[in-house]
Amino acid sequence: MINWQLPDVKQILDSGSAPAVNEEFIQQRSRLIQETLASFGAPVQVVEINRGPTITQFGVEPLFVETRSGRTKVRVNKISSLVDDLALALAAPRIRIQAPVPGHSYVGIEVPNDEMTLVALRDIVESEPFQRNTHGLKFALGKDVTGHPITASLDAMPHLLIAGTTGSGKSVCVNSILSCFLLNNTPDDVRLILVDPKRVELTGYNGIPHLLAPVVVEIDRVIGALQWMTREMDKRYHMFAQVGARNITDYNARMKLQGSKRLPFLIVVIDELADLMMIAPGETEQTITRLAQLARATGIHMIIATQRPSVDVVTGLIKANFPARIAFAVASNTDSRVILDQPGAERLLGRGDMLFQAPDAPAPARLQGVFVSDHEIQNLVEFWRAQLGGASPYAAAAGPVDIPKSDIPLKQSAMFEEMAPVDSNTDPLLAEAIDLVRREGRASVSMLQRRMRIGYTRDARIVDTMEDKGIVGPPAGTTQMRKI
Ligand SMILES: Nc1ncnc2c1ncn2[C@@H]1O[C@H](COP(=O)(O)OP(=O)(O)O)[C@@H](O)[C@H]1O
Ligand SMILES: [Mg+2]
């Protein structure tokens, strides 16, 4: 048993620099916005200026204009329609107009700053909102348009979907979230499964004691890993039932009273969902959905990132189970709609500029995401590795989790007990299969597959159901033949 120590933030993270605000430039832009809109017959008054790290938000109130029907206020959508004329006048590449800004009586015109200020992770981690946040899985998100630190908690979400084009800031975001977890949680509190088919983004974490298994880079092991999670989830439900606990918090509270070990939160991070959805869409969607739906009570959380926010990757079913979402810059408003159900992300500037949709918020909030450097991550990894003192990182996990590699890509026959949907009992082919194996006097997955001409997945499920019903025995030896 290792008595884990948490790191000291000051030794791990670099401090940030003060934001550079060019006040004269901002005032000049404010005047330019009023002049430009007035010249298009939409006079406004700038009533508020918010200086964010990446953008400045000019809050404008519509003024009155004389029309044939008398004095009326400038229509809000008239202002929205002038977005391109404004961009031209301000020589700004991308302007976003929010009409109206939730909670305010003004229209927000968001203009990129001439110079973006880096939001250092340490600035948020040491900020008051972060210190006050008592959630175990809290993390630093970034700064909003007024420059306030914004934090969030994965346990409250309970899953997070991140989308954006290449270079928009997904990996930096995932790394900053992981860094927060590794700053605040020992391996007794949090365990991780990291999936990185690209092999570049997350492999740096190999060797830290929080990992349940080495970073999963082979695509055909990913479903195995997810299915291991669903089994773990079922196991936890049983453990909770035995002591009458409702969820992980309840269970851990009881274990504490008894002086027993608590259960760690389990977090699955997938950097690039599209790679999985290309190869096994059905399997991936099904496993992710099942995990997402039942995981909250058992303390299992998912963070999924993708650069392809299209409906075949971020399906309706996946979306429905991921109410917390981050959109970084995307190519089109169609992509934005897939992630956020509204346009806007196509006007983001990249490099950590994001729209964050909290599960309970009425509208997404524009934030500049925190930045964490490779050097800082390296510090964290070395800190945790050092505490192992040469012991195997996975030994701490009460025996390494062996993520099996299947011969059939992405399909795990051994795990179908947990995977089978509840209705496999009612598969119309079940009766036929039972008949067949009774006639034959023996059964195996491959035999049924051949004789009944059905797919492997369905077939394996039927065999498992028959085993559950006591019709066939467990597979014997290497032949996979089963007794009746
Ligand atoms: N929050 C941020 N603040 C500042 N720069 C950032 C931020 N996020 C990303 N960047 C810049 O953008 C680059 C690409 O980010 P990355 O996270 O690797 O993109 P993605 O994973 O979406 O392809 C980074 O190397 C960094 O230079
Ligand atoms: Mg990336």
Coordinates of C-alpha atoms and ligand atoms in Angstrom, one line a residue:
M1 CA 0.0 0.0 0.0
I2 CA 1.4 3.4 -1.0
N3 CA 0.4 6.4 1.0
W4 CA -0.2 8.8 -1.9
Q5 CA 0.7 12.4 -1.6
L6 CA -0.9 15.1 -3.7
P7 CA 1.4 17.5 -5.7
D8 CA 2.0 21.1 -4.8
V9 CA 0.5 23.3 -7.6
K10 CA 3.3 25.8 -7.4
Q11 CA 5.9 23.1 -8.2
I12 CA 3.9 21.7 -11.2
L13 CA 2.3 24.6 -13.0
D14 CA 3.9 27.8 -14.4
S15 CA 2.3 31.1 -13.5
G16 CA 0.6 33.0 -16.2
S17 CA 1.2 36.6 -17.4
A18 CA -1.0 39.5 -16.9
P19 CA -3.5 40.2 -19.7
A20 CA -2.5 42.9 -22.0
V21 CA -5.4 45.3 -22.6
N22 CA -5.1 47.9 -25.3
E23 CA -7.7 50.4 -24.0
E24 CA -7.3 53.0 -26.7
F25 CA -7.8 50.4 -29.4
I26 CA -10.9 49.1 -27.6
Q27 CA -12.4 52.7 -27.4
Q28 CA -11.7 53.2 -31.0
R29 CA -13.5 50.0 -31.9
S30 CA -16.4 51.0 -29.8
R31 CA -16.8 54.2 -31.8
L32 CA -16.4 52.4 -35.0
I33 CA -19.2 49.9 -34.1
Q34 CA -21.6 52.8 -33.4
E35 CA -20.6 54.6 -36.6
T36 CA -20.9 51.6 -38.8
L37 CA -24.2 50.4 -37.5
A38 CA -25.6 54.0 -37.7
S39 CA -24.5 54.2 -41.4
F40 CA -26.6 51.2 -42.1
G41 CA -29.6 52.7 -40.5
A42 CA -29.2 50.8 -37.2
P43 CA -28.0 53.2 -34.6
V44 CA -26.9 51.7 -31.3
Q45 CA -25.3 52.8 -28.1
V46 CA -22.4 50.8 -26.6
V47 CA -23.5 50.4 -23.0
E48 CA -20.9 47.9 -21.8
I49 CA -17.5 46.6 -22.8
N50 CA -16.2 43.3 -21.5
R51 CA -12.6 42.6 -22.0
G52 CA -12.0 38.8 -22.3
P53 CA -8.7 37.1 -23.0
T54 CA -9.5 36.4 -26.7
I55 CA -12.4 38.6 -27.6
T56 CA -13.9 41.9 -26.4
Q57 CA -17.6 41.9 -26.0
F58 CA -19.3 45.2 -26.9
G59 CA -22.8 45.3 -25.4
V60 CA -25.0 47.6 -27.5
E61 CA -28.5 48.8 -27.0
P62 CA -30.7 49.6 -30.0
L63 CA -31.6 53.3 -30.4
F64 CA -34.7 54.8 -31.9
V65 CA -35.1 55.5 -35.6
E66 CA -37.8 57.4 -37.5
T67 CA -39.8 55.2 -39.8
R68 CA -43.1 55.7 -41.6
S69 CA -44.9 54.2 -38.7
G70 CA -43.3 56.6 -36.2
R71 CA -40.4 56.3 -33.8
T72 CA -39.3 52.6 -33.3
K73 CA -36.3 50.9 -31.9
V74 CA -33.8 49.3 -34.2
R75 CA -34.8 45.6 -34.5
V76 CA -32.3 43.2 -33.0
N77 CA -32.2 41.0 -36.0
K78 CA -31.3 44.0 -38.1
I79 CA -28.1 44.3 -36.0
S80 CA -27.4 40.5 -36.4
S81 CA -27.8 40.8 -40.2
L82 CA -25.0 43.4 -40.3
V83 CA -22.4 41.0 -38.9
D84 CA -20.4 40.9 -42.2
D85 CA -20.4 44.6 -42.7
L86 CA -19.1 45.1 -39.1
A87 CA -16.4 42.5 -39.7
L88 CA -15.3 44.5 -42.8
A89 CA -15.4 47.9 -41.0
L90 CA -13.4 46.6 -38.0
A91 CA -11.0 44.6 -40.2
A92 CA -11.8 41.7 -37.9
P93 CA -11.9 38.2 -39.4
R94 CA -14.7 36.7 -37.3
I95 CA -17.4 38.5 -35.3
R96 CA -20.1 36.8 -33.4
I97 CA -23.3 38.5 -32.5
Q98 CA -25.4 37.3 -29.5
A99 CA -28.8 38.8 -29.6
P100 CA -29.7 39.3 -26.8
V101 CA -27.0 38.3 -24.3
P102 CA -28.8 36.0 -21.8
G103 CA -29.5 37.9 -18.6
H104 CA -28.8 41.3 -20.1
S105 CA -30.8 43.8 -22.1
Y106 CA -28.1 44.3 -24.7
V107 CA -26.9 42.7 -27.9
G108 CA -23.4 41.3 -27.6
I109 CA -20.9 42.0 -30.4
E110 CA -17.9 39.8 -29.9
V111 CA -14.8 41.1 -31.7
P112 CA -11.4 39.3 -31.6
N113 CA -8.7 41.1 -29.7
D114 CA -5.6 42.3 -31.6
E115 CA -3.6 40.1 -29.2
M116 CA -4.9 37.0 -27.4
T117 CA -3.9 36.5 -23.8
L118 CA -3.0 33.0 -22.7
V119 CA -5.1 31.7 -19.8
A120 CA -2.7 29.8 -17.7
L121 CA -4.0 26.8 -15.9
R122 CA -2.5 27.9 -12.7
D123 CA -4.4 31.2 -12.7
I124 CA -7.7 29.3 -12.7
V125 CA -6.6 26.6 -10.3
E126 CA -5.5 29.2 -7.7
S127 CA -8.6 31.3 -8.3
E128 CA -11.3 31.6 -5.7
P129 CA -14.1 29.9 -7.7
F130 CA -11.8 26.9 -8.2
Q131 CA -10.8 26.7 -4.5
R132 CA -14.4 27.0 -3.4
N133 CA -15.5 24.2 -5.7
T134 CA -15.8 21.1 -3.5
H135 CA -16.4 18.5 -6.2
G136 CA -13.7 15.8 -6.4
L137 CA -13.8 15.9 -10.2
K138 CA -13.6 19.7 -10.5
F139 CA -11.6 21.2 -13.4
A140 CA -10.6 24.6 -14.8
L141 CA -12.3 25.5 -18.0
G142 CA -11.1 29.0 -18.8
K143 CA -12.1 32.6 -18.6
D144 CA -15.4 34.1 -19.8
V145 CA -15.8 37.3 -21.8
T146 CA -15.5 39.4 -18.7
G147 CA -12.3 37.6 -17.7
H148 CA -13.8 35.7 -14.8
P149 CA -12.4 32.2 -14.1
I150 CA -14.9 29.5 -15.0
T151 CA -14.7 26.0 -13.5
A152 CA -16.8 22.9 -13.9
S153 CA -17.2 19.4 -12.3
L154 CA -17.3 16.2 -14.3
D155 CA -19.2 14.5 -11.5
A156 CA -22.0 17.0 -12.0
M157 CA -22.1 16.7 -15.8
P158 CA -21.7 13.6 -15.8
H159 CA -20.1 13.2 -19.2
L160 CA -18.4 15.7 -21.6
L161 CA -18.4 15.8 -25.4
I162 CA -15.7 18.0 -27.0
A163 CA -15.7 18.8 -30.7
G164 CA -13.7 21.1 -33.0
T165 CA -11.5 21.0 -36.1
T166 CA -7.8 20.1 -35.9
G167 CA -5.8 22.7 -34.0
S168 CA -8.8 24.2 -32.3
G169 CA -7.8 23.1 -28.8
K170 CA -9.4 19.8 -28.0
S171 CA -6.2 18.0 -26.8
V172 CA -5.1 21.0 -24.8
C173 CA -8.5 21.0 -23.2
V174 CA -8.4 17.2 -22.4
N175 CA -4.9 17.6 -21.0
S176 CA -6.0 20.5 -18.8
I177 CA -8.9 18.5 -17.4
L178 CA -6.6 15.5 -16.8
S179 CA -4.1 17.8 -15.1
C180 CA -6.7 19.1 -12.7
F181 CA -7.7 15.6 -11.8
L182 CA -4.1 14.6 -11.3
L183 CA -3.5 17.7 -9.1
N184 CA -6.4 16.9 -6.8
N185 CA -6.9 13.1 -6.8
T186 CA -4.7 10.2 -5.7
P187 CA -5.1 6.8 -7.5
D188 CA -7.4 5.9 -4.6
D189 CA -9.8 8.7 -5.7
V190 CA -9.6 8.5 -9.5
R191 CA -8.7 5.8 -12.0
L192 CA -8.3 6.5 -15.7
I193 CA -8.7 4.7 -19.0
L194 CA -7.2 6.7 -21.8
V195 CA -7.9 6.0 -25.4
D196 CA -5.7 7.6 -28.0
P197 CA -5.7 6.0 -31.4
K198 CA -3.4 8.7 -32.8
R199 CA -0.8 7.7 -30.2
V200 CA 0.5 11.2 -29.7
E201 CA -1.9 13.1 -27.5
L202 CA -2.2 11.0 -24.3
T203 CA 0.6 8.4 -24.4
G204 CA 2.7 10.8 -22.2
Y205 CA 0.6 9.7 -19.3
N206 CA 1.9 6.1 -19.4
G207 CA 3.4 5.0 -16.2
I208 CA 1.3 7.1 -13.8
P209 CA -0.4 5.1 -11.0
H210 CA -3.9 6.4 -11.9
L211 CA -4.0 4.4 -15.2
L212 CA -6.0 1.1 -15.1
A213 CA -4.1 0.0 -18.1
P214 CA -1.5 1.4 -20.5
V215 CA -3.0 4.1 -22.8
V216 CA -5.1 2.2 -25.3
V217 CA -3.8 3.0 -28.8
E218 CA -4.9 0.0 -30.7
I219 CA -8.4 0.5 -32.0
D220 CA -9.4 -3.2 -31.7
R221 CA -8.8 -3.0 -27.9
V222 CA -11.0 0.0 -27.4
I223 CA -14.4 -1.8 -27.3
G224 CA -12.8 -4.3 -25.0
A225 CA -11.9 -1.5 -22.7
L226 CA -15.3 0.0 -22.8
Q227 CA -16.8 -3.4 -22.2
W228 CA -14.5 -3.9 -19.2
M229 CA -16.1 -0.6 -17.9
T230 CA -19.6 -1.9 -18.3
R231 CA -18.6 -5.1 -16.4
E232 CA -17.1 -2.9 -13.7
M233 CA -20.3 -0.9 -13.6
D234 CA -22.4 -4.0 -13.1
K235 CA -20.0 -5.2 -10.4
R236 CA -20.4 -1.9 -8.6
Y237 CA -24.2 -2.1 -8.7
H238 CA -23.9 -5.5 -7.0
M239 CA -21.6 -4.2 -4.4
F240 CA -24.0 -1.2 -3.7
A241 CA -27.0 -3.6 -3.5
Q242 CA -25.2 -5.7 -0.9
V243 CA -24.9 -2.8 1.5
G244 CA -28.0 -1.0 0.4
A245 CA -26.2 2.0 -1.0
R246 CA -27.8 4.1 -3.7
N247 CA -24.7 5.4 -5.4
I248 CA -20.9 5.7 -5.1
T249 CA -21.1 8.7 -2.7
D250 CA -23.4 6.8 -0.4
Y251 CA -21.3 3.6 -0.7
N252 CA -18.0 5.4 0.0
A253 CA -19.6 7.1 3.0
R254 CA -20.5 3.7 4.4
M255 CA -17.1 2.3 3.7
K256 CA -15.5 5.2 5.5
L257 CA -17.6 4.5 8.6
Q258 CA -16.5 0.8 8.4
G259 CA -12.9 1.8 7.9
S260 CA -13.0 0.0 4.5
K261 CA -11.5 1.1 1.2
R262 CA -13.5 3.5 -0.9
L263 CA -14.2 3.0 -4.6
P264 CA -12.3 5.4 -7.0
F265 CA -14.1 7.3 -9.7
L266 CA -13.4 5.9 -13.1
I267 CA -12.9 8.2 -16.0
V268 CA -12.7 7.1 -19.7
V269 CA -11.1 9.6 -22.1
I270 CA -11.4 9.0 -25.8
D271 CA -9.4 11.4 -28.0
E272 CA -11.1 10.8 -31.4
L273 CA -14.4 9.2 -31.4
A274 CA -14.5 9.3 -35.2
D275 CA -11.8 6.6 -35.5
L276 CA -14.1 4.2 -33.5
M277 CA -17.3 5.1 -35.2
M278 CA -15.7 4.4 -38.6
I279 CA -14.8 0.9 -37.7
A280 CA -17.6 -0.2 -35.4
P281 CA -20.4 2.3 -35.3
G282 CA -23.1 0.1 -33.8
E283 CA -20.9 -1.4 -31.1
T284 CA -19.4 1.9 -30.2
E285 CA -22.6 3.7 -30.0
Q286 CA -24.3 1.0 -28.0
T287 CA -21.5 0.6 -25.4
I288 CA -21.0 4.4 -25.0
T289 CA -24.7 4.9 -24.6
R290 CA -25.1 2.2 -22.1
L291 CA -22.1 3.4 -20.1
A292 CA -23.4 7.0 -20.2
Q293 CA -26.9 6.1 -19.1
L294 CA -26.0 4.0 -16.1
A295 CA -22.6 5.4 -15.1
R296 CA -23.5 8.3 -12.9
A297 CA -24.5 6.3 -9.9
T298 CA -21.5 4.1 -10.1
G299 CA -19.0 6.9 -10.5
I300 CA -18.0 6.3 -14.1
H301 CA -17.5 9.3 -16.3
M302 CA -16.6 9.8 -19.9
I303 CA -14.8 12.5 -21.9
I304 CA -15.0 12.1 -25.6
A305 CA -13.4 14.3 -28.2
T306 CA -13.9 14.4 -32.0
Q307 CA -12.7 16.5 -34.9
R308 CA -15.6 15.2 -37.0
P309 CA -18.8 16.6 -35.6
S310 CA -21.1 15.0 -38.2
V311 CA -24.3 13.1 -37.5
D312 CA -22.7 9.8 -38.2
V313 CA -20.1 10.3 -35.5
V314 CA -21.9 12.4 -33.0
T315 CA -25.2 10.5 -33.3
G316 CA -28.5 11.5 -31.8
L317 CA -28.2 8.7 -29.2
I318 CA -24.7 9.8 -28.1
K319 CA -25.7 13.4 -28.0
A320 CA -28.7 12.7 -25.9
N321 CA -26.5 11.2 -23.2
F322 CA -23.9 14.0 -23.3
P323 CA -25.7 17.1 -22.1
A324 CA -22.4 18.9 -21.3
R325 CA -20.6 19.9 -24.5
I326 CA -17.7 22.0 -25.6
A327 CA -17.5 23.3 -29.2
F328 CA -14.2 24.7 -30.3
A329 CA -13.9 26.3 -33.8
V330 CA -15.6 24.2 -36.5
A331 CA -15.8 24.5 -40.2
S332 CA -19.5 25.3 -40.7
N333 CA -22.7 26.2 -38.9
T334 CA -23.9 22.7 -39.7
D335 CA -21.1 21.3 -37.6
S336 CA -22.0 23.8 -34.9
R337 CA -25.6 22.6 -34.9
V338 CA -24.5 19.0 -34.5
I339 CA -22.7 19.8 -31.3
L340 CA -24.6 22.7 -29.8
D341 CA -28.0 22.5 -31.6
Q342 CA -27.3 26.0 -32.8
P343 CA -24.9 27.9 -35.0
G344 CA -22.0 30.0 -33.5
A345 CA -19.0 27.7 -33.2
E346 CA -18.1 28.4 -36.9
R347 CA -17.3 31.9 -35.8
L348 CA -14.8 30.9 -33.1
L349 CA -11.2 31.8 -33.5
G350 CA -9.4 28.5 -32.7
R351 CA -6.6 27.9 -30.1
G352 CA -8.9 27.3 -27.1
D353 CA -11.7 29.8 -28.1
M354 CA -14.8 27.8 -27.1
L355 CA -18.5 27.7 -26.6
F356 CA -19.3 25.7 -23.4
Q357 CA -22.8 24.3 -23.0
A358 CA -23.3 23.4 -19.4
P359 CA -26.0 20.7 -18.8
D360 CA -28.2 23.2 -17.0
A361 CA -27.4 26.4 -18.8
P362 CA -30.0 28.0 -21.2
A363 CA -27.3 28.9 -23.7
P364 CA -23.6 28.1 -24.4
A365 CA -21.1 30.5 -22.9
R366 CA -18.1 31.8 -24.8
L367 CA -14.8 31.1 -23.0
Q368 CA -11.1 31.1 -23.6
G369 CA -9.9 27.7 -22.6
V370 CA -7.0 27.2 -20.2
F371 CA -3.7 26.4 -21.6
V372 CA -1.4 23.7 -20.1
S373 CA 2.0 23.1 -21.6
D374 CA 3.7 19.8 -22.3
H375 CA 6.3 20.8 -19.7
E376 CA 3.6 21.1 -17.0
I377 CA 2.1 17.8 -17.9
Q378 CA 5.6 16.3 -17.8
N379 CA 6.0 17.6 -14.2
L380 CA 2.8 16.0 -13.2
V381 CA 3.6 12.7 -14.8
E382 CA 7.1 12.6 -13.2
F383 CA 5.6 13.5 -9.8
W384 CA 3.2 10.6 -9.8
R385 CA 5.7 8.1 -11.4
A386 CA 8.2 9.0 -8.7
Q387 CA 5.8 7.9 -6.0
L388 CA 5.6 4.4 -7.4
G389 CA 9.3 4.0 -6.6
G390 CA 9.8 1.5 -9.4
A391 CA 6.7 -0.5 -8.7
S392 CA 4.5 -1.4 -11.6
P393 CA 1.9 1.3 -12.1
Y394 CA -0.9 -1.2 -12.7
A395 CA -0.1 -3.2 -9.6
A396 CA -1.8 -0.5 -7.6
A397 CA -5.0 -1.3 -9.4
A398 CA -5.4 -4.5 -7.4
G399 CA -4.1 -6.5 -10.3
P400 CA -3.6 -5.0 -13.8
V401 CA -6.6 -4.7 -15.9
D402 CA -6.0 -6.8 -18.9
I403 CA -7.7 -5.3 -21.8
P404 CA -8.1 -8.2 -24.2
K405 CA -7.4 -7.9 -27.8
S406 CA -9.9 -9.8 -29.9
D407 CA -9.2 -11.6 -33.1
I408 CA -12.3 -10.1 -34.6
P409 CA -11.8 -6.4 -34.5
L410 CA -13.8 -4.6 -31.8
K411 CA -15.8 -7.5 -30.8
Q412 CA -15.5 -9.4 -27.5
S413 CA -17.4 -12.6 -27.2
A414 CA -16.3 -13.2 -23.7
M415 CA -18.0 -10.1 -22.4
F416 CA -21.5 -10.6 -23.9
E417 CA -23.1 -11.4 -20.6
E418 CA -22.8 -7.8 -19.7
M419 CA -23.2 -6.5 -23.2
A420 CA -26.4 -8.4 -24.2
P421 CA -29.4 -6.1 -24.3
V422 CA -32.1 -7.2 -22.0
D423 CA -34.2 -8.3 -24.9
S424 CA -31.8 -11.0 -26.1
N425 CA -34.1 -13.4 -24.2
T426 CA -36.8 -12.6 -26.7
D427 CA -34.7 -12.9 -29.9
P428 CA -36.9 -14.7 -32.3
L429 CA -34.1 -16.9 -33.3
L430 CA -33.5 -18.1 -29.8
A431 CA -36.1 -20.9 -29.9
E432 CA -34.7 -22.0 -33.3
A433 CA -31.2 -22.0 -31.8
I434 CA -32.2 -24.1 -28.8
D435 CA -33.9 -26.6 -31.1
L436 CA -30.8 -26.8 -33.2
V437 CA -28.4 -27.4 -30.4
R438 CA -30.7 -30.0 -28.8
R439 CA -30.8 -31.9 -32.0
E440 CA -27.0 -31.6 -32.5
G441 CA -26.2 -32.4 -28.9
R442 CA -23.5 -29.8 -28.8
A443 CA -23.1 -26.1 -29.4
S444 CA -20.6 -23.4 -30.2
V445 CA -20.8 -19.9 -31.3
S446 CA -19.2 -20.6 -34.6
M447 CA -21.4 -23.6 -35.3
L448 CA -24.5 -21.6 -34.7
Q449 CA -23.2 -18.8 -36.8
R450 CA -22.6 -21.2 -39.7
R451 CA -25.8 -23.1 -39.4
M452 CA -28.2 -20.2 -38.7
R453 CA -26.4 -17.7 -41.0
I454 CA -26.5 -14.9 -38.4
G455 CA -23.9 -12.3 -37.4
Y456 CA -21.4 -13.0 -34.8
T457 CA -22.7 -10.5 -32.3
R458 CA -26.2 -11.7 -32.3
D459 CA -25.1 -15.3 -32.3
A460 CA -22.8 -14.8 -29.3
R461 CA -25.6 -13.2 -27.4
I462 CA -27.9 -16.1 -28.1
V463 CA -25.3 -18.6 -26.9
D464 CA -24.8 -16.6 -23.8
T465 CA -28.6 -16.5 -23.2
M466 CA -28.7 -20.3 -23.6
E467 CA -25.9 -20.6 -21.1
D468 CA -27.8 -18.3 -18.6
K469 CA -30.8 -20.5 -19.0
G470 CA -28.8 -23.6 -18.3
I471 CA -29.4 -25.1 -21.8
V472 CA -25.7 -25.2 -22.7
G473 CA -22.7 -25.3 -20.5
P474 CA -19.7 -23.0 -20.5
P475 CA -17.2 -23.3 -23.4
A476 CA -14.9 -26.2 -22.9
G477 CA -11.2 -25.8 -23.6
T478 CA -9.9 -24.3 -26.8
T479 CA -12.5 -25.8 -29.0
Q480 CA -15.2 -23.5 -27.7
M481 CA -17.7 -26.4 -27.9
R482 CA -20.3 -26.5 -25.2
K483 CA -22.2 -29.4 -23.7
I484 CA -25.9 -29.4 -23.7
Ligands
LIG1 N1 -6.4 27.1 -24.5 C1 -5.4 27.4 -25.4 N2 -4.7 28.6 -25.2 C2 -3.8 28.9 -26.1 N3 -3.4 28.2 -27.2 C3 -4.0 27.0 -27.4 C4 -5.1 26.6 -26.5 N4 -5.6 25.4 -27.0 C5 -4.8 25.2 -28.1 N5 -3.9 26.1 -28.3 C6 -3.0 26.1 -29.4 O1 -3.5 25.4 -30.5 C7 -2.6 24.3 -30.8 C8 -3.5 23.1 -31.2 O2 -4.3 22.7 -30.1 P1 -4.7 21.1 -29.9 O3 -5.3 21.1 -28.6 O4 -3.6 20.2 -30.2 O5 -5.8 21.0 -31.0 P2 -6.7 19.8 -31.5 O6 -6.4 18.7 -30.5 O7 -8.1 20.3 -31.5 O8 -6.2 19.4 -32.8 C9 -1.8 24.1 -29.6 O9 -0.6 23.5 -29.8 C10 -1.7 25.5 -29.0 O10 -0.6 26.1 -29.7
MG2 MG -5.9 16.7 -30.8

